[in-house]
CSV table of C-alpha atoms and ligand atoms in Angstrom, one decimal:
chain,number,residue,atom,x,y,z
K,663,MET,CA,-15.6,3.4,-78.4
K,664,ASN,CA,-17.8,4.0,-81.4
K,665,GLY,CA,-17.2,6.4,-84.2
K,666,HIS,CA,-15.5,6.9,-87.5
K,667,GLY,CA,-12.6,4.7,-88.4
K,668,THR,CA,-13.6,1.7,-86.3
K,669,LEU,CA,-13.6,-1.7,-87.9
K,670,ALA,CA,-16.8,-2.9,-89.6
K,671,ALA,CA,-19.1,-4.4,-87.0
K,672,ASP,CA,-19.3,-8.0,-86.3
K,673,SER,CA,-23.0,-8.1,-85.6
K,674,ALA,CA,-22.9,-11.7,-84.5
K,675,SER,CA,-20.9,-10.5,-81.5
K,676,VAL,CA,-23.7,-8.2,-80.3
K,677,ASP,CA,-25.7,-10.0,-77.6
K,678,TYR,CA,-29.1,-8.2,-78.0
K,679,THR,CA,-30.7,-10.3,-75.3
K,680,LEU,CA,-28.2,-8.9,-72.8
K,681,LEU,CA,-28.6,-5.4,-74.2
K,682,GLU,CA,-32.4,-5.7,-73.8
K,683,ARG,CA,-31.9,-6.6,-70.1
K,684,GLN,CA,-29.4,-3.8,-69.6
K,685,VAL,CA,-31.5,-1.1,-71.3
K,686,ARG,CA,-34.6,-2.2,-69.3
K,687,ALA,CA,-32.7,-1.7,-66.1
K,688,LEU,CA,-31.3,1.7,-67.3
K,689,LEU,CA,-34.8,3.0,-68.3
K,690,ASP,CA,-36.6,1.6,-65.2
K,691,GLY,CA,-34.6,3.8,-62.9
K,692,GLU,CA,-35.9,7.1,-64.3
K,693,PRO,CA,-39.5,8.0,-65.0
K,694,ASN,CA,-38.8,11.2,-67.1
K,695,PHE,CA,-39.5,10.7,-70.8
K,696,ILE,CA,-36.7,13.0,-72.1
K,697,ALA,CA,-34.1,11.4,-69.7
K,698,ARG,CA,-35.2,7.9,-70.8
K,699,ALA,CA,-35.0,8.8,-74.5
K,700,ALA,CA,-31.6,10.5,-74.0
K,701,ASN,CA,-30.2,7.5,-72.1
K,702,PHE,CA,-31.6,5.1,-74.6
K,703,ALA,CA,-29.9,6.8,-77.5
K,704,ALA,CA,-26.6,7.0,-75.6
K,705,PHE,CA,-26.9,3.3,-74.6
K,706,VAL,CA,-27.4,2.2,-78.2
K,707,TYR,CA,-24.6,4.5,-79.4
K,708,GLU,CA,-22.2,3.1,-76.8
K,709,THR,CA,-23.0,-0.6,-77.1
K,710,LEU,CA,-23.4,-1.1,-80.9
K,711,PRO,CA,-20.1,-0.9,-82.7
K,712,ASP,CA,-19.4,1.4,-85.7
K,713,LEU,CA,-22.1,4.0,-85.3
K,714,ASN,CA,-21.8,7.8,-85.9
K,715,TRP,CA,-25.3,8.8,-84.9
K,716,ALA,CA,-28.2,7.4,-82.8
K,717,GLY,CA,-31.3,9.3,-81.9
K,718,PHE,CA,-35.0,10.0,-82.0
K,719,TYR,CA,-37.4,12.0,-84.2
K,720,PHE,CA,-40.9,12.8,-83.0
K,721,PRO,CA,-43.7,14.2,-85.2
K,722,ASP,CA,-45.3,17.6,-85.0
K,723,GLU,CA,-47.2,19.6,-87.6
K,724,ARG,CA,-44.0,20.5,-89.4
K,725,GLY,CA,-42.8,16.9,-89.9
K,726,LEU,CA,-40.4,14.9,-87.8
K,727,VAL,CA,-38.6,17.0,-85.2
K,728,LEU,CA,-35.3,16.0,-83.7
K,729,GLY,CA,-35.4,14.4,-80.3
K,730,PRO,CA,-32.6,13.2,-77.9
K,731,PHE,CA,-29.6,11.9,-79.8
K,732,VAL,CA,-25.9,11.2,-79.7
K,733,GLY,CA,-23.7,12.3,-82.6
K,734,ARG,CA,-23.3,15.4,-84.8
K,735,PRO,CA,-26.0,18.1,-84.8
K,736,ALA,CA,-28.7,16.9,-87.1
K,737,CYS,CA,-31.4,18.2,-89.5
K,738,SER,CA,-34.7,19.2,-88.0
K,739,PRO,CA,-37.5,19.1,-88.9
K,740,LEU,CA,-37.5,16.4,-91.6
K,741,PRO,CA,-40.4,17.3,-94.0
K,742,PRO,CA,-43.5,15.1,-93.6
K,743,GLY,CA,-43.1,11.6,-95.1
K,744,ARG,CA,-39.6,12.5,-96.4
K,745,GLY,CA,-36.3,10.8,-96.0
K,746,VAL,CA,-35.6,7.3,-94.5
K,747,CYS,CA,-37.1,8.5,-91.2
K,748,GLY,CA,-40.3,9.7,-92.9
K,749,SER,CA,-40.7,6.4,-94.8
K,750,ALA,CA,-40.4,4.5,-91.5
K,751,PHE,CA,-42.9,6.8,-89.9
K,752,VAL,CA,-45.4,6.7,-92.7
K,753,SER,CA,-45.1,2.9,-93.5
K,754,ARG,CA,-44.7,2.0,-89.8
K,755,SER,CA,-42.0,-0.5,-90.8
K,756,THR,CA,-38.3,-0.7,-90.1
K,757,GLN,CA,-36.1,0.7,-92.9
K,758,ILE,CA,-32.7,-0.8,-93.6
K,759,VAL,CA,-30.5,1.3,-95.9
K,760,GLU,CA,-27.3,-0.4,-97.0
K,761,ASP,CA,-26.0,2.6,-99.0
K,762,VAL,CA,-27.5,5.9,-98.3
K,763,HIS,CA,-26.0,7.3,-101.5
K,764,ALA,CA,-28.2,4.9,-103.5
K,765,VAL,CA,-31.4,6.1,-101.9
K,766,ALA,CA,-32.8,9.2,-103.6
K,767,ASP,CA,-34.9,10.2,-100.7
K,768,HIS,CA,-32.2,10.0,-98.1
K,769,ILE,CA,-31.7,13.2,-96.1
K,770,GLU,CA,-28.1,13.8,-95.5
K,771,CYS,CA,-27.3,15.3,-92.1
K,772,ASP,CA,-23.7,14.1,-91.8
K,773,ALA,CA,-21.7,13.3,-95.0
K,774,ALA,CA,-19.9,10.6,-93.1
K,775,SER,CA,-23.0,8.4,-92.8
K,776,ARG,CA,-23.1,5.5,-95.2
K,777,SER,CA,-25.8,3.1,-93.9
K,778,GLU,CA,-28.8,3.5,-91.7
K,779,ILE,CA,-31.6,1.7,-89.8
K,780,VAL,CA,-34.8,3.5,-88.8
K,781,VAL,CA,-37.3,1.8,-86.5
K,782,PRO,CA,-40.8,3.2,-85.9
K,783,LEU,CA,-42.0,3.6,-82.3
K,784,MET,CA,-45.3,1.7,-82.3
K,785,ASP,CA,-47.7,1.9,-79.3
K,786,LYS,CA,-51.0,0.0,-79.7
K,787,GLY,CA,-51.0,0.6,-83.5
K,788,VAL,CA,-50.0,4.3,-83.3
K,789,CYS,CA,-46.6,5.4,-84.5
K,790,PHE,CA,-45.4,8.1,-82.1
K,791,GLY,CA,-41.9,8.6,-83.5
K,792,VAL,CA,-38.8,6.9,-85.0
K,793,PHE,CA,-35.4,5.8,-83.7
K,794,ASP,CA,-32.6,6.2,-86.2
K,795,ILE,CA,-29.1,4.9,-86.2
K,796,ASP,CA,-26.4,5.7,-88.7
K,797,SER,CA,-23.0,4.1,-89.5
K,798,PRO,CA,-20.0,5.4,-91.4
K,799,SER,CA,-19.6,1.9,-93.0
K,800,PRO,CA,-21.7,0.9,-96.0
K,801,ALA,CA,-24.0,-2.1,-95.4
K,802,ARG,CA,-23.2,-2.0,-91.7
K,803,PHE,CA,-26.6,-3.4,-90.6
K,804,THR,CA,-27.8,-6.9,-91.1
K,805,ARG,CA,-31.4,-8.2,-90.7
K,806,ASP,CA,-30.3,-9.5,-87.3
K,807,ASP,CA,-29.3,-6.0,-86.3
K,808,ALA,CA,-32.6,-4.7,-87.4
K,809,ALA,CA,-34.4,-7.3,-85.4
K,810,GLY,CA,-32.1,-6.6,-82.4
K,811,VAL,CA,-32.7,-2.8,-82.6
K,812,GLU,CA,-36.4,-3.5,-82.9
K,813,ARG,CA,-36.3,-5.5,-79.6
K,814,LEU,CA,-34.4,-2.6,-77.9
K,815,VAL,CA,-36.9,-0.1,-79.2
K,816,GLY,CA,-39.7,-2.4,-78.0
K,817,VAL,CA,-38.4,-2.2,-74.5
K,818,PHE,CA,-38.3,1.6,-74.8
K,819,VAL,CA,-41.9,1.8,-76.1
K,820,GLU,CA,-43.1,-0.7,-73.5
K,821,ILE,CA,-41.6,1.3,-70.6
K,822,VAL,CA,-42.6,4.8,-71.7
K,823,SER,CA,-46.0,3.9,-72.9
K,824,GLY,CA,-46.7,1.9,-69.7
K,825,ASN,CA,-46.2,5.2,-67.9
K,826,ALA,CA,-48.4,7.2,-70.3
K,827,GLY,CA,-51.0,4.4,-70.0
K,828,ALA,CA,-51.0,4.6,-66.2
K,829,ARG,CA,-51.5,8.4,-66.3
K,830,HIS,CA,-54.3,8.0,-68.8
K,831,GLU,CA,-56.0,5.2,-66.9
K,832,SER,CA,-56.0,6.9,-63.6
K,833,GLY,CA,-59.4,8.5,-64.1
K,834,ASP,CA,-60.7,5.4,-65.7
K,835,LEU,CA,-59.5,3.3,-62.8
K,836,ALA,CA,-61.4,5.6,-60.3
K,837,ARG,CA,-64.6,4.8,-62.3
K,838,VAL,CA,-63.9,1.1,-62.4
K,839,LEU,CA,-63.3,1.0,-58.7
K,840,ALA,CA,-66.5,2.9,-58.0
K,841,LEU,CA,-68.4,0.4,-60.2
K,842,GLY,CA,-66.9,-2.5,-58.3
K,843,ARG,CA,-68.0,-0.9,-55.0
K,844,ALA,CA,-71.5,-0.4,-56.3
K,845,HIS,CA,-71.8,-4.0,-57.4
K,846,ALA,CA,-70.5,-5.2,-54.1
K,847,ALA,CA,-73.0,-3.1,-52.1
K,848,LEU,CA,-75.9,-4.4,-54.2
K,849,ILE,CA,-74.8,-8.0,-53.9
K,850,GLY,CA,-74.6,-7.5,-50.1
K,851,ASP,CA,-78.2,-6.1,-50.1
K,852,LEU,CA,-79.6,-9.0,-52.1
K,853,ALA,CA,-77.8,-11.5,-49.9
K,854,SER,CA,-79.3,-10.0,-46.7
K,855,ASP,CA,-82.7,-10.0,-48.4
K,856,ILE,CA,-82.4,-13.7,-48.9
K,857,ASP,CA,-81.4,-14.1,-45.3
K,858,SER,CA,-84.6,-12.5,-44.1
K,859,LEU,CA,-87.1,-13.8,-46.8
K,860,LEU,CA,-89.3,-16.8,-45.8
K,861,ASP,CA,-91.3,-17.4,-49.0
K,862,ALA,CA,-89.6,-19.8,-51.4
K,863,THR,CA,-90.9,-18.0,-54.5
K,864,ALA,CA,-89.5,-14.6,-53.3
K,865,ILE,CA,-86.2,-16.3,-52.4
K,866,ALA,CA,-86.0,-17.9,-55.9
K,867,VAL,CA,-86.7,-14.5,-57.6
K,868,THR,CA,-84.1,-12.7,-55.4
K,869,LEU,CA,-81.6,-15.6,-56.0
K,870,SER,CA,-81.9,-15.1,-59.7
K,871,HIS,CA,-81.2,-11.3,-59.4
K,872,LEU,CA,-78.2,-12.2,-57.3
K,873,ASP,CA,-77.1,-14.7,-59.9
K,874,THR,CA,-77.1,-12.1,-62.6
K,875,LEU,CA,-75.3,-9.5,-60.5
K,876,LEU,CA,-72.8,-11.9,-59.0
K,877,ARG,CA,-71.8,-13.3,-62.4
K,878,ALA,CA,-71.5,-9.8,-63.8
K,879,HIS,CA,-69.3,-8.9,-60.9
K,880,LEU,CA,-67.1,-11.9,-61.1
K,881,THR,CA,-66.6,-11.4,-64.8
K,882,PHE,CA,-65.9,-7.7,-64.2
K,883,GLU,CA,-63.2,-8.5,-61.7
K,884,HIS,CA,-61.7,-11.3,-63.7
K,885,GLU,CA,-61.6,-9.6,-67.1
K,886,TRP,CA,-61.5,-5.9,-66.3
K,887,LEU,CA,-60.4,-4.9,-62.8
K,888,PHE,CA,-57.8,-7.5,-62.0
K,889,PRO,CA,-55.8,-7.2,-65.2
K,890,ARG,CA,-55.7,-3.4,-64.8
K,891,LEU,CA,-54.5,-3.6,-61.2
K,892,ALA,CA,-52.0,-6.4,-61.8
K,893,ARG,CA,-50.2,-4.7,-64.7
K,894,GLY,CA,-48.8,-1.8,-62.6
K,895,GLU,CA,-45.5,-1.8,-60.8
K,896,ASN,CA,-46.9,-2.3,-57.3
K,897,ALA,CA,-45.8,-5.8,-56.2
K,898,LEU,CA,-48.0,-5.8,-53.2
K,899,LEU,CA,-51.1,-5.1,-55.3
K,900,ARG,CA,-50.1,-7.7,-57.8
K,901,LYS,CA,-49.9,-10.3,-55.0
K,902,ARG,CA,-53.3,-9.3,-53.7
K,903,VAL,CA,-54.8,-9.5,-57.1
K,904,GLU,CA,-53.3,-13.0,-57.6
K,905,ARG,CA,-54.8,-14.2,-54.3
K,906,LEU,CA,-58.2,-12.7,-54.9
K,907,ASN,CA,-58.2,-14.0,-58.4
K,908,GLY,CA,-57.9,-17.6,-57.0
K,909,ASP,CA,-60.7,-16.9,-54.4
K,910,VAL,CA,-63.0,-15.5,-57.1
K,911,ALA,CA,-62.5,-18.6,-59.3
K,912,ASP,CA,-63.3,-20.8,-56.3
K,913,LEU,CA,-66.4,-18.7,-55.5
K,914,ALA,CA,-67.6,-18.9,-59.2
K,915,GLU,CA,-67.3,-22.7,-59.0
K,916,GLN,CA,-69.1,-22.9,-55.7
K,917,TRP,CA,-71.8,-20.7,-56.9
K,918,ASP,CA,-72.4,-22.8,-60.0
K,919,THR,CA,-72.9,-25.9,-57.8
K,920,PHE,CA,-75.2,-24.0,-55.5
K,921,ARG,CA,-77.3,-22.8,-58.4
K,922,GLU,CA,-77.6,-26.2,-59.9
K,923,THR,CA,-79.0,-27.6,-56.7
K,924,TRP,CA,-81.4,-24.7,-55.9
K,925,ARG,CA,-82.8,-23.9,-59.3
K,926,ASP,CA,-86.3,-22.9,-58.5
K,927,ALA,CA,-88.9,-22.2,-55.8
K,928,SER,CA,-90.2,-25.8,-55.6
K,929,THR,CA,-86.7,-27.3,-54.9
K,930,ILE,CA,-86.2,-24.6,-52.2
K,931,ALA,CA,-89.7,-25.3,-50.7
K,932,ALA,CA,-89.1,-29.1,-50.7
K,933,ASP,CA,-86.0,-28.8,-48.4
K,934,THR,CA,-86.0,-25.4,-46.6
K,935,ALA,CA,-83.5,-26.6,-44.0
K,936,GLY,CA,-81.1,-27.9,-46.6
K,937,PHE,CA,-81.4,-24.7,-48.6
K,938,ARG,CA,-80.6,-22.6,-45.5
K,939,ARG,CA,-77.6,-24.6,-44.7
K,940,GLU,CA,-76.1,-24.3,-48.1
K,941,TRP,CA,-77.2,-20.7,-48.5
K,942,ASN,CA,-75.4,-19.8,-45.3
K,943,ALA,CA,-72.2,-21.4,-46.5
K,944,ILE,CA,-72.3,-19.7,-49.9
K,945,ALA,CA,-73.3,-16.4,-48.4
K,946,ARG,CA,-70.2,-16.6,-46.1
K,947,ALA,CA,-68.0,-17.3,-49.1
K,948,ILE,CA,-69.5,-14.3,-51.0
K,949,ASP,CA,-69.1,-12.1,-48.0
K,950,GLY,CA,-65.5,-13.2,-47.6
K,951,CYS,CA,-64.7,-12.4,-51.2
K,952,LEU,CA,-66.4,-9.0,-51.1
K,953,ALA,CA,-64.7,-8.1,-47.8
K,954,ALA,CA,-61.2,-9.0,-49.1
K,955,GLU,CA,-61.9,-6.9,-52.2
K,956,ARG,CA,-63.1,-3.9,-50.1
K,957,ASP,CA,-60.6,-4.0,-47.3
K,958,ASP,CA,-57.6,-5.4,-49.1
K,959,LEU,CA,-57.7,-4.7,-52.8
K,960,PHE,CA,-59.6,-1.5,-53.2
K,961,VAL,CA,-57.6,0.1,-50.3
K,962,ALA,CA,-54.3,-1.0,-52.0
K,963,ALA,CA,-55.5,0.4,-55.3
K,964,GLU,CA,-56.5,3.8,-53.9
K,965,PRO,CA,-53.0,5.4,-54.4
K,966,LEU,CA,-53.1,4.6,-58.1
K,967,ILE,CA,-55.9,7.1,-58.5
K,968,GLN,CA,-54.8,10.7,-58.9
K,969,HIS,CA,-57.5,12.8,-57.1
Q,1630,SME,N1,-31.0,10.2,-92.8
Q,1630,SME,C1,-32.2,10.5,-92.2
Q,1630,SME,C2,-32.2,11.9,-91.6
Q,1630,SME,C3,-31.8,11.9,-90.2
Q,1630,SME,S1,-30.2,11.8,-89.9
Q,1630,SME,O1,-29.6,10.6,-90.5
Q,1630,SME,C4,-29.7,12.0,-88.3
Q,1630,SME,C5,-33.3,10.4,-93.2
Q,1630,SME,O2,-33.1,10.2,-94.4
Q,1630,SME,O3,-34.5,10.4,-92.8
């Protein structure tokens, strides 16, 4: 049990890798932010020896306001930029204080606290709060502890911001899917034009439009759509993305070869039968990819969109 009077911590005995795994499992089970923050503070308090306080502060217009914590009731708000917490928040860097009495700007909430670490909560360059732990022992925290607590806080940020991100991206995802569908429909139209055109020059012109659109679509899938769909928690969707990603890469290669062979109207006019044969093959491959995307991937992605 933690608390006053325990022996000074042997930080080498703390297995932060194990704690990281455990805290991830603890947070994954509950989507609510307050519950996650509360359990995170309790987890740290219970697993690190020789603490008397562990908890969050989050900013509002008054300064840093107390969040979920374990320990004695604490000061709130902390004036903007003030105290060890304010320094961590403003500088966006972890603060290790060996002796709180030696730091003029330390804000004392519990006279028993003697040393402290404060880690900023950073999400994509933005600091959205701090996590503070206090000990009744002077110089309780080593650099290894700071690095370890940063790793635990990293898991917390990753899990909670993943959620915020997903909510945020829902509308964005709807637009991305609509764009994907529009590309696919145009590609389908151009492909059926090529099926019915007889004139080599008209075919070559349509092929070059198709080339532009198909490449844009493959890039859009590869760099924009697939990474968005694959980073969610839906394992089925991830699997479908993986498979389709392979198909898309194959198609891109096939398309390059096809384009190299049928570069212009004169090559097409010189071997119409050969062109038709190879066009039919590549058109089937394009159609297969678009159908998998439409019937498999987009359908599986639909539930991610909040209508
Ligand atoms: N000591 C902190 C204030 C928070 S308490 O320790 C819980 C500070 O100086 O920012």
